[in-house]
Amino acid sequence: MKRAAALSALACLLAVTAAAPAVSVTPARGRDTASRAAGKTSALDAVPRRGVLRVCTTGDYRPFSYRDPGTGRYRGVDIEMARDLAKSLDARPRYVATTWARLVGDLSAGRCDIAMGGVSVTLARARSAYFSEPTRTDGKTPLVRCTDKDRYRTLRQIDRPGTRVIVNPGGTNEEFARSHLKHATLTVHPDNTTIFDEIIAGRADVMMTDASETRYQAKIHPQLCSLHPDKPFTFSEKAYALPRGDDEFKAYVDQWVHLATHDGTYRKYEDAWLK
């Protein structure tokens, strides 16, 4: 009799449970929901709390990022943009020195919150980092002595025995040169701030770099000419590299870039260097 009563009670409990409405669990709302689920805090929240935006930058790529060796101060289009981004997050920028070869690795290792300074979007980098909405389009084009401007307009003219091409290490300039040059002599120069002096002095003939950089270097060095910067050999875009997985921070930076590139802010900083 006791067993029958127990079975009857169990059947009633199961019937009530089955009839009860399902309880749905609503994800917590807020800008760092996904980050909390993954056990991480988004930079969108961490930066304002810290009061510092850590910016990885090479400091060797004018007009975007240049570190004055005498004062240690950083200047450039993206340095101004970094200040604006930090201010929007109630923080100040702190620049973290890096190199082109280490840039994505330093970002992935958490040494900075964002990488800025003329960073080109590449699929290889995109495997390890997010990219923001682009700030500008660009592409590789030659920079040469003005006296040689008719000798090196095409890749065929450049890729000949006897042509001395110079590149800085670890970035897309070296990658492009190694991929396209089979006959010219290629020299890797370790300092991207003095590499253009090698061409002026006659120790190198050509550097192929982003059109924006060739325009700037031709502006400050009358001996150098940027060849067809409006029609470069390649298409690329500049953007800011962000930690992979931090969707909240990426969404914020995307919106910030979108506004800055449409309200004249980015153009104002760029014109100050390029015009």
PDB file of C-alpha atoms in Angstrom:
ATOM      1  CA  MET A   1       0.000   0.000   0.000  1.00  0.00           C
ATOM      2  CA  LYS A   2       2.851   2.399   0.858  1.00  0.00           C
ATOM      3  CA  ARG A   3       4.548   1.542  -2.411  1.00  0.00           C
ATOM      4  CA  ALA A   4       1.371   2.270  -4.346  1.00  0.00           C
ATOM      5  CA  ALA A   5       1.006   5.641  -2.608  1.00  0.00           C
ATOM      6  CA  ALA A   6       4.616   6.590  -3.412  1.00  0.00           C
ATOM      7  CA  LEU A   7       4.202   5.695  -7.063  1.00  0.00           C
ATOM      8  CA  SER A   8       1.004   7.709  -7.215  1.00  0.00           C
ATOM      9  CA  ALA A   9       2.727  10.763  -5.695  1.00  0.00           C
ATOM     10  CA  LEU A  10       5.628  10.452  -8.163  1.00  0.00           C
ATOM     11  CA  ALA A  11       3.217  10.283 -11.096  1.00  0.00           C
ATOM     12  CA  CYS A  12       1.459  13.436  -9.887  1.00  0.00           C
ATOM     13  CA  LEU A  13       4.805  15.265  -9.549  1.00  0.00           C
ATOM     14  CA  LEU A  14       5.831  14.301 -13.076  1.00  0.00           C
ATOM     15  CA  ALA A  15       2.500  15.442 -14.465  1.00  0.00           C
ATOM     16  CA  VAL A  16       2.788  18.839 -12.754  1.00  0.00           C
ATOM     17  CA  THR A  17       6.356  19.276 -13.966  1.00  0.00           C
ATOM     18  CA  ALA A  18       5.430  18.460 -17.538  1.00  0.00           C
ATOM     19  CA  ALA A  19       2.516  20.903 -17.456  1.00  0.00           C
ATOM     20  CA  ALA A  20       4.574  23.770 -16.013  1.00  0.00           C
ATOM     21  CA  PRO A  21       5.697  26.471 -18.515  1.00  0.00           C
ATOM     22  CA  ALA A  22       9.345  26.385 -19.551  1.00  0.00           C
ATOM     23  CA  VAL A  23      11.532  28.911 -17.752  1.00  0.00           C
ATOM     24  CA  SER A  24      13.760  30.827 -20.157  1.00  0.00           C
ATOM     25  CA  VAL A  25      17.045  32.298 -19.043  1.00  0.00           C
ATOM     26  CA  THR A  26      17.513  35.783 -20.472  1.00  0.00           C
ATOM     27  CA  PRO A  27      21.155  36.756 -20.995  1.00  0.00           C
ATOM     28  CA  ALA A  28      22.281  39.642 -18.871  1.00  0.00           C
ATOM     29  CA  ARG A  29      22.147  42.868 -20.754  1.00  0.00           C
ATOM     30  CA  GLY A  30      25.043  45.244 -21.006  1.00  0.00           C
ATOM     31  CA  ARG A  31      27.970  46.082 -23.224  1.00  0.00           C
ATOM     32  CA  ASP A  32      30.254  43.443 -21.731  1.00  0.00           C
ATOM     33  CA  THR A  33      27.808  40.486 -21.739  1.00  0.00           C
ATOM     34  CA  ALA A  34      29.872  38.306 -24.073  1.00  0.00           C
ATOM     35  CA  SER A  35      33.082  39.197 -22.292  1.00  0.00           C
ATOM     36  CA  ARG A  36      31.612  38.221 -18.911  1.00  0.00           C
ATOM     37  CA  ALA A  37      30.438  34.926 -20.390  1.00  0.00           C
ATOM     38  CA  ALA A  38      33.989  34.241 -21.520  1.00  0.00           C
ATOM     39  CA  GLY A  39      35.411  35.308 -18.175  1.00  0.00           C
ATOM     40  CA  LYS A  40      37.017  38.428 -19.655  1.00  0.00           C
ATOM     41  CA  THR A  41      36.364  42.141 -19.357  1.00  0.00           C
ATOM     42  CA  SER A  42      35.999  44.114 -22.557  1.00  0.00           C
ATOM     43  CA  ALA A  43      38.484  46.934 -23.135  1.00  0.00           C
ATOM     44  CA  LEU A  44      35.385  49.095 -23.503  1.00  0.00           C
ATOM     45  CA  ASP A  45      35.025  48.795 -19.721  1.00  0.00           C
ATOM     46  CA  ALA A  46      38.635  48.169 -18.693  1.00  0.00           C
ATOM     47  CA  VAL A  47      40.086  51.285 -20.367  1.00  0.00           C
ATOM     48  CA  PRO A  48      37.804  53.808 -18.600  1.00  0.00           C
ATOM     49  CA  ARG A  49      38.386  52.087 -15.260  1.00  0.00           C
ATOM     50  CA  ARG A  50      42.146  52.088 -15.814  1.00  0.00           C
ATOM     51  CA  GLY A  51      42.159  55.626 -17.188  1.00  0.00           C
ATOM     52  CA  VAL A  52      44.743  54.614 -19.788  1.00  0.00           C
ATOM     53  CA  LEU A  53      44.433  53.457 -23.395  1.00  0.00           C
ATOM     54  CA  ARG A  54      47.507  51.388 -24.278  1.00  0.00           C
ATOM     55  CA  VAL A  55      48.439  51.956 -27.915  1.00  0.00           C
ATOM     56  CA  CYS A  56      50.960  49.739 -29.710  1.00  0.00           C
ATOM     57  CA  THR A  57      52.739  51.789 -32.390  1.00  0.00           C
ATOM     58  CA  THR A  58      56.038  51.545 -34.269  1.00  0.00           C
ATOM     59  CA  GLY A  59      56.857  55.255 -34.221  1.00  0.00           C
ATOM     60  CA  ASP A  60      58.730  54.985 -37.534  1.00  0.00           C
ATOM     61  CA  TYR A  61      56.028  55.597 -40.099  1.00  0.00           C
ATOM     62  CA  ARG A  62      55.337  59.202 -40.959  1.00  0.00           C
ATOM     63  CA  PRO A  63      52.768  60.637 -41.508  1.00  0.00           C
ATOM     64  CA  PHE A  64      50.934  58.194 -39.225  1.00  0.00           C
ATOM     65  CA  SER A  65      53.222  57.569 -36.252  1.00  0.00           C
ATOM     66  CA  TYR A  66      56.632  59.074 -35.548  1.00  0.00           C
ATOM     67  CA  ARG A  67      58.648  59.032 -32.336  1.00  0.00           C
ATOM     68  CA  ASP A  68      61.078  61.923 -32.053  1.00  0.00           C
ATOM     69  CA  PRO A  69      64.400  60.352 -31.006  1.00  0.00           C
ATOM     70  CA  GLY A  70      65.416  63.524 -29.187  1.00  0.00           C
ATOM     71  CA  THR A  71      62.324  64.059 -27.063  1.00  0.00           C
ATOM     72  CA  GLY A  72      60.687  60.637 -27.156  1.00  0.00           C
ATOM     73  CA  ARG A  73      57.383  62.288 -28.068  1.00  0.00           C
ATOM     74  CA  TYR A  74      55.049  60.720 -30.611  1.00  0.00           C
ATOM     75  CA  ARG A  75      53.453  62.655 -33.450  1.00  0.00           C
ATOM     76  CA  GLY A  76      51.365  61.801 -36.485  1.00  0.00           C
ATOM     77  CA  VAL A  77      47.875  61.351 -37.878  1.00  0.00           C
ATOM     78  CA  ASP A  78      47.149  58.243 -35.836  1.00  0.00           C
ATOM     79  CA  ILE A  79      48.731  59.700 -32.720  1.00  0.00           C
ATOM     80  CA  GLU A  80      46.147  62.489 -32.886  1.00  0.00           C
ATOM     81  CA  MET A  81      43.454  59.886 -33.466  1.00  0.00           C
ATOM     82  CA  ALA A  82      44.698  57.887 -30.473  1.00  0.00           C
ATOM     83  CA  ARG A  83      44.330  60.941 -28.262  1.00  0.00           C
ATOM     84  CA  ASP A  84      40.767  61.418 -29.483  1.00  0.00           C
ATOM     85  CA  LEU A  85      39.874  57.774 -28.894  1.00  0.00           C
ATOM     86  CA  ALA A  86      41.357  57.835 -25.395  1.00  0.00           C
ATOM     87  CA  LYS A  87      39.476  61.042 -24.570  1.00  0.00           C
ATOM     88  CA  SER A  88      36.216  59.490 -25.710  1.00  0.00           C
ATOM     89  CA  LEU A  89      36.853  56.699 -23.184  1.00  0.00           C
ATOM     90  CA  ASP A  90      37.721  59.096 -20.330  1.00  0.00           C
ATOM     91  CA  ALA A  91      41.333  57.972 -20.544  1.00  0.00           C
ATOM     92  CA  ARG A  92      44.727  59.150 -21.756  1.00  0.00           C
ATOM     93  CA  PRO A  93      46.909  57.371 -24.335  1.00  0.00           C
ATOM     94  CA  ARG A  94      50.035  55.460 -23.362  1.00  0.00           C
ATOM     95  CA  TYR A  95      52.201  54.487 -26.339  1.00  0.00           C
ATOM     96  CA  VAL A  96      53.749  51.034 -26.304  1.00  0.00           C
ATOM     97  CA  ALA A  97      56.790  50.758 -28.582  1.00  0.00           C
ATOM     98  CA  THR A  98      56.704  47.834 -30.992  1.00  0.00           C
ATOM     99  CA  THR A  99      58.011  46.827 -34.431  1.00  0.00           C
ATOM    100  CA  TRP A 100      56.224  45.741 -37.573  1.00  0.00           C
ATOM    101  CA  ALA A 101      57.326  42.158 -37.004  1.00  0.00           C
ATOM    102  CA  ARG A 102      56.036  42.143 -33.392  1.00  0.00           C
ATOM    103  CA  LEU A 103      52.969  44.366 -33.713  1.00  0.00           C
ATOM    104  CA  VAL A 104      50.222  41.724 -33.914  1.00  0.00           C
ATOM    105  CA  GLY A 105      51.991  39.489 -31.397  1.00  0.00           C
ATOM    106  CA  ASP A 106      52.203  42.308 -28.853  1.00  0.00           C
ATOM    107  CA  LEU A 107      48.510  43.036 -29.341  1.00  0.00           C
ATOM    108  CA  SER A 108      47.522  39.372 -28.998  1.00  0.00           C
ATOM    109  CA  ALA A 109      49.653  39.031 -25.870  1.00  0.00           C
ATOM    110  CA  GLY A 110      47.692  41.833 -24.173  1.00  0.00           C
ATOM    111  CA  ARG A 111      50.516  44.376 -24.091  1.00  0.00           C
ATOM    112  CA  CYS A 112      48.181  46.975 -25.575  1.00  0.00           C
ATOM    113  CA  ASP A 113      44.498  47.599 -26.200  1.00  0.00           C
ATOM    114  CA  ILE A 114      44.836  48.698 -29.832  1.00  0.00           C
ATOM    115  CA  ALA A 115      47.516  48.964 -32.521  1.00  0.00           C
ATOM    116  CA  MET A 116      47.660  52.236 -34.482  1.00  0.00           C
ATOM    117  CA  GLY A 117      50.042  53.958 -36.862  1.00  0.00           C
ATOM    118  CA  GLY A 118      49.420  53.245 -40.545  1.00  0.00           C
ATOM    119  CA  VAL A 119      48.602  49.563 -40.065  1.00  0.00           C
ATOM    120  CA  SER A 120      47.629  47.862 -43.330  1.00  0.00           C
ATOM    121  CA  VAL A 121      44.827  45.322 -43.311  1.00  0.00           C
ATOM    122  CA  THR A 122      46.099  41.893 -44.372  1.00  0.00           C
ATOM    123  CA  LEU A 123      44.562  38.447 -44.162  1.00  0.00           C
ATOM    124  CA  ALA A 124      47.621  37.171 -42.307  1.00  0.00           C
ATOM    125  CA  ARG A 125      47.128  39.787 -39.581  1.00  0.00           C
ATOM    126  CA  ALA A 126      43.368  39.209 -39.572  1.00  0.00           C
ATOM    127  CA  ARG A 127      43.959  35.624 -38.438  1.00  0.00           C
ATOM    128  CA  SER A 128      45.224  36.956 -35.113  1.00  0.00           C
ATOM    129  CA  ALA A 129      43.478  40.311 -34.700  1.00  0.00           C
ATOM    130  CA  TYR A 130      40.310  42.189 -35.499  1.00  0.00           C
ATOM    131  CA  PHE A 131      40.464  45.256 -37.731  1.00  0.00           C
ATOM    132  CA  SER A 132      38.366  48.362 -37.308  1.00  0.00           C
ATOM    133  CA  GLU A 133      36.460  50.072 -40.070  1.00  0.00           C
ATOM    134  CA  PRO A 134      39.117  51.410 -42.504  1.00  0.00           C
ATOM    135  CA  THR A 135      40.406  54.958 -42.213  1.00  0.00           C
ATOM    136  CA  ARG A 136      41.709  55.248 -45.803  1.00  0.00           C
ATOM    137  CA  THR A 137      42.635  53.289 -48.917  1.00  0.00           C
ATOM    138  CA  ASP A 138      46.267  52.923 -50.010  1.00  0.00           C
ATOM    139  CA  GLY A 139      48.634  50.782 -52.049  1.00  0.00           C
ATOM    140  CA  LYS A 140      52.274  50.158 -52.902  1.00  0.00           C
ATOM    141  CA  THR A 141      53.945  52.599 -55.298  1.00  0.00           C
ATOM    142  CA  PRO A 142      57.574  53.598 -56.024  1.00  0.00           C
ATOM    143  CA  LEU A 143      59.545  56.404 -54.417  1.00  0.00           C
ATOM    144  CA  VAL A 144      62.680  57.341 -56.372  1.00  0.00           C
ATOM    145  CA  ARG A 145      65.096  60.190 -57.006  1.00  0.00           C
ATOM    146  CA  CYS A 146      63.328  62.701 -59.218  1.00  0.00           C
ATOM    147  CA  THR A 147      66.141  62.405 -61.758  1.00  0.00           C
ATOM    148  CA  ASP A 148      65.162  58.719 -62.192  1.00  0.00           C
ATOM    149  CA  LYS A 149      61.383  59.143 -62.279  1.00  0.00           C
ATOM    150  CA  ASP A 150      61.090  57.827 -65.862  1.00  0.00           C
ATOM    151  CA  ARG A 151      63.235  54.737 -65.200  1.00  0.00           C
ATOM    152  CA  TYR A 152      61.181  52.997 -62.496  1.00  0.00           C
ATOM    153  CA  ARG A 153      57.495  53.531 -63.227  1.00  0.00           C
ATOM    154  CA  THR A 154      56.529  49.879 -63.679  1.00  0.00           C
ATOM    155  CA  LEU A 155      57.396  46.668 -61.903  1.00  0.00           C
ATOM    156  CA  ARG A 156      59.054  45.440 -65.099  1.00  0.00           C
ATOM    157  CA  GLN A 157      61.313  48.496 -65.127  1.00  0.00           C
ATOM    158  CA  ILE A 158      62.133  48.030 -61.441  1.00  0.00           C
ATOM    159  CA  ASP A 159      62.732  44.278 -61.477  1.00  0.00           C
ATOM    160  CA  ARG A 160      65.928  44.318 -63.491  1.00  0.00           C
ATOM    161  CA  PRO A 161      69.490  43.335 -62.626  1.00  0.00           C
ATOM    162  CA  GLY A 162      71.311  46.335 -61.245  1.00  0.00           C
ATOM    163  CA  THR A 163      68.265  48.014 -59.702  1.00  0.00           C
ATOM    164  CA  ARG A 164      68.788  48.486 -55.969  1.00  0.00           C
ATOM    165  CA  VAL A 165      65.525  48.237 -54.060  1.00  0.00           C
ATOM    166  CA  ILE A 166      65.453  49.019 -50.357  1.00  0.00           C
ATOM    167  CA  VAL A 167      62.814  48.000 -47.788  1.00  0.00           C
ATOM    168  CA  ASN A 168      62.198  48.182 -44.058  1.00  0.00           C
ATOM    169  CA  PRO A 169      61.917  44.814 -42.275  1.00  0.00           C
ATOM    170  CA  GLY A 170      58.932  42.814 -41.092  1.00  0.00           C
ATOM    171  CA  GLY A 171      56.020  44.580 -42.744  1.00  0.00           C
ATOM    172  CA  THR A 172      54.012  44.665 -45.927  1.00  0.00           C
ATOM    173  CA  ASN A 173      56.739  46.582 -47.817  1.00  0.00           C
ATOM    174  CA  GLU A 174      59.203  43.711 -47.451  1.00  0.00           C
ATOM    175  CA  GLU A 175      56.469  41.180 -48.186  1.00  0.00           C
ATOM    176  CA  PHE A 176      55.518  42.966 -51.408  1.00  0.00           C
ATOM    177  CA  ALA A 177      59.109  43.323 -52.607  1.00  0.00           C
ATOM    178  CA  ARG A 178      59.996  39.683 -51.970  1.00  0.00           C
ATOM    179  CA  SER A 179      56.842  38.535 -53.743  1.00  0.00           C
ATOM    180  CA  HIS A 180      57.342  40.631 -56.881  1.00  0.00           C
ATOM    181  CA  LEU A 181      61.072  41.077 -57.381  1.00  0.00           C
ATOM    182  CA  LYS A 182      63.161  38.265 -58.811  1.00  0.00           C
ATOM    183  CA  HIS A 183      66.044  40.095 -60.530  1.00  0.00           C
ATOM    184  CA  ALA A 184      66.585  43.403 -58.708  1.00  0.00           C
ATOM    185  CA  THR A 185      68.911  43.574 -55.696  1.00  0.00           C
ATOM    186  CA  LEU A 186      66.931  43.804 -52.460  1.00  0.00           C
ATOM    187  CA  THR A 187      68.402  45.391 -49.326  1.00  0.00           C
ATOM    188  CA  VAL A 188      66.703  45.406 -45.925  1.00  0.00           C
ATOM    189  CA  HIS A 189      67.402  48.640 -44.041  1.00  0.00           C
ATOM    190  CA  PRO A 190      66.659  48.364 -40.300  1.00  0.00           C
ATOM    191  CA  ASP A 191      65.600  51.976 -39.666  1.00  0.00           C
ATOM    192  CA  ASN A 192      62.491  53.190 -41.469  1.00  0.00           C
ATOM    193  CA  THR A 193      63.158  56.779 -40.375  1.00  0.00           C
ATOM    194  CA  THR A 194      66.474  56.988 -42.275  1.00  0.00           C
ATOM    195  CA  ILE A 195      65.746  54.644 -45.164  1.00  0.00           C
ATOM    196  CA  PHE A 196      64.887  57.494 -47.534  1.00  0.00           C
ATOM    197  CA  ASP A 197      68.302  59.060 -47.020  1.00  0.00           C
ATOM    198  CA  GLU A 198      69.750  55.947 -48.673  1.00  0.00           C
ATOM    199  CA  ILE A 199      67.951  56.795 -51.900  1.00  0.00           C
ATOM    200  CA  ILE A 200      68.930  60.468 -51.752  1.00  0.00           C
ATOM    201  CA  ALA A 201      72.577  59.507 -51.173  1.00  0.00           C
ATOM    202  CA  GLY A 202      72.540  57.155 -54.160  1.00  0.00           C
ATOM    203  CA  ARG A 203      73.039  53.956 -52.158  1.00  0.00           C
ATOM    204  CA  ALA A 204      69.606  52.679 -53.259  1.00  0.00           C
ATOM    205  CA  ASP A 205      67.361  53.425 -56.223  1.00  0.00           C
ATOM    206  CA  VAL A 206      63.787  52.552 -55.278  1.00  0.00           C
ATOM    207  CA  MET A 207      61.586  52.025 -52.273  1.00  0.00           C
ATOM    208  CA  MET A 208      58.078  50.706 -52.801  1.00  0.00           C
ATOM    209  CA  THR A 209      55.827  51.667 -49.948  1.00  0.00           C
ATOM    210  CA  ASP A 210      52.315  52.954 -49.360  1.00  0.00           C
ATOM    211  CA  ALA A 211      51.298  55.893 -51.530  1.00  0.00           C
ATOM    212  CA  SER A 212      50.549  57.969 -48.438  1.00  0.00           C
ATOM    213  CA  GLU A 213      54.128  57.577 -47.226  1.00  0.00           C
ATOM    214  CA  THR A 214      55.614  58.333 -50.650  1.00  0.00           C
ATOM    215  CA  ARG A 215      53.577  61.537 -50.830  1.00  0.00           C
ATOM    216  CA  TYR A 216      54.792  62.646 -47.417  1.00  0.00           C
ATOM    217  CA  GLN A 217      58.448  61.828 -48.092  1.00  0.00           C
ATOM    218  CA  ALA A 218      58.338  63.610 -51.455  1.00  0.00           C
ATOM    219  CA  LYS A 219      56.873  66.621 -49.672  1.00  0.00           C
ATOM    220  CA  ILE A 220      59.735  66.889 -47.174  1.00  0.00           C
ATOM    221  CA  HIS A 221      62.503  65.725 -49.556  1.00  0.00           C
ATOM    222  CA  PRO A 222      62.444  67.718 -52.834  1.00  0.00           C
ATOM    223  CA  GLN A 223      64.984  65.262 -54.306  1.00  0.00           C
ATOM    224  CA  LEU A 224      62.430  62.418 -54.127  1.00  0.00           C
ATOM    225  CA  CYS A 225      59.392  61.827 -56.326  1.00  0.00           C
ATOM    226  CA  SER A 226      56.326  59.695 -55.665  1.00  0.00           C
ATOM    227  CA  LEU A 227      55.372  57.842 -58.849  1.00  0.00           C
ATOM    228  CA  HIS A 228      51.677  57.524 -59.746  1.00  0.00           C
ATOM    229  CA  PRO A 229      50.430  57.524 -56.110  1.00  0.00           C
ATOM    230  CA  ASP A 230      46.850  57.756 -57.424  1.00  0.00           C
ATOM    231  CA  LYS A 231      47.345  54.466 -59.285  1.00  0.00           C
ATOM    232  CA  PRO A 232      49.441  52.232 -57.003  1.00  0.00           C
ATOM    233  CA  PHE A 233      50.460  48.681 -57.851  1.00  0.00           C
ATOM    234  CA  THR A 234      48.158  47.243 -55.188  1.00  0.00           C
ATOM    235  CA  PHE A 235      44.986  47.990 -53.246  1.00  0.00           C
ATOM    236  CA  SER A 236      45.069  48.084 -49.463  1.00  0.00           C
ATOM    237  CA  GLU A 237      43.344  49.766 -46.549  1.00  0.00           C
ATOM    238  CA  LYS A 238      44.577  51.312 -43.324  1.00  0.00           C
ATOM    239  CA  ALA A 239      42.749  50.488 -40.108  1.00  0.00           C
ATOM    240  CA  TYR A 240      43.325  49.901 -36.407  1.00  0.00           C
ATOM    241  CA  ALA A 241      44.112  46.421 -35.098  1.00  0.00           C
ATOM    242  CA  LEU A 242      42.138  45.208 -32.087  1.00  0.00           C
ATOM    243  CA  PRO A 243      42.245  42.149 -29.813  1.00  0.00           C
ATOM    244  CA  ARG A 244      40.463  39.228 -31.414  1.00  0.00           C
ATOM    245  CA  GLY A 245      37.301  38.256 -29.551  1.00  0.00           C
ATOM    246  CA  ASP A 246      36.503  41.631 -27.990  1.00  0.00           C
ATOM    247  CA  ASP A 247      33.372  42.349 -30.007  1.00  0.00           C
ATOM    248  CA  GLU A 248      32.137  45.154 -27.741  1.00  0.00           C
ATOM    249  CA  PHE A 249      35.346  47.155 -28.100  1.00  0.00           C
ATOM    250  CA  LYS A 250      35.468  46.556 -31.853  1.00  0.00           C
ATOM    251  CA  ALA A 251      31.894  47.814 -32.241  1.00  0.00           C
ATOM    252  CA  TYR A 252      32.762  50.975 -30.303  1.00  0.00           C
ATOM    253  CA  VAL A 253      35.964  51.652 -32.282  1.00  0.00           C
ATOM    254  CA  ASP A 254      34.134  51.003 -35.559  1.00  0.00           C
ATOM    255  CA  GLN A 255      31.526  53.608 -34.668  1.00  0.00           C
ATOM    256  CA  TRP A 256      34.201  56.070 -33.551  1.00  0.00           C
ATOM    257  CA  VAL A 257      36.169  55.613 -36.800  1.00  0.00           C
ATOM    258  CA  HIS A 258      33.010  55.951 -38.863  1.00  0.00           C
ATOM    259  CA  LEU A 259      32.205  59.282 -37.251  1.00  0.00           C
ATOM    260  CA  ALA A 260      35.798  60.587 -37.468  1.00  0.00           C
ATOM    261  CA  THR A 261      36.108  59.725 -41.170  1.00  0.00           C
ATOM    262  CA  HIS A 262      32.778  61.359 -42.014  1.00  0.00           C
ATOM    263  CA  ASP A 263      32.793  64.510 -39.858  1.00  0.00           C
ATOM    264  CA  GLY A 264      36.152  65.796 -41.107  1.00  0.00           C
ATOM    265  CA  THR A 265      38.223  64.859 -38.042  1.00  0.00           C
ATOM    266  CA  TYR A 266      40.474  62.317 -39.747  1.00  0.00           C
ATOM    267  CA  ARG A 267      40.851  64.470 -42.866  1.00  0.00           C
ATOM    268  CA  LYS A 268      41.900  67.449 -40.739  1.00  0.00           C
ATOM    269  CA  TYR A 269      44.735  65.471 -39.126  1.00  0.00           C
ATOM    270  CA  GLU A 270      45.819  63.963 -42.447  1.00  0.00           C
ATOM    271  CA  ASP A 271      45.819  67.291 -44.287  1.00  0.00           C
ATOM    272  CA  ALA A 272      48.079  68.789 -41.625  1.00  0.00           C
ATOM    273  CA  TRP A 273      50.749  66.272 -42.659  1.00  0.00           C
ATOM    274  CA  LEU A 274      50.158  65.697 -46.356  1.00  0.00           C
ATOM    275  CA  LYS A 275      49.258  69.157 -47.651  1.00  0.00           C
TER     276      LYS A 275
END
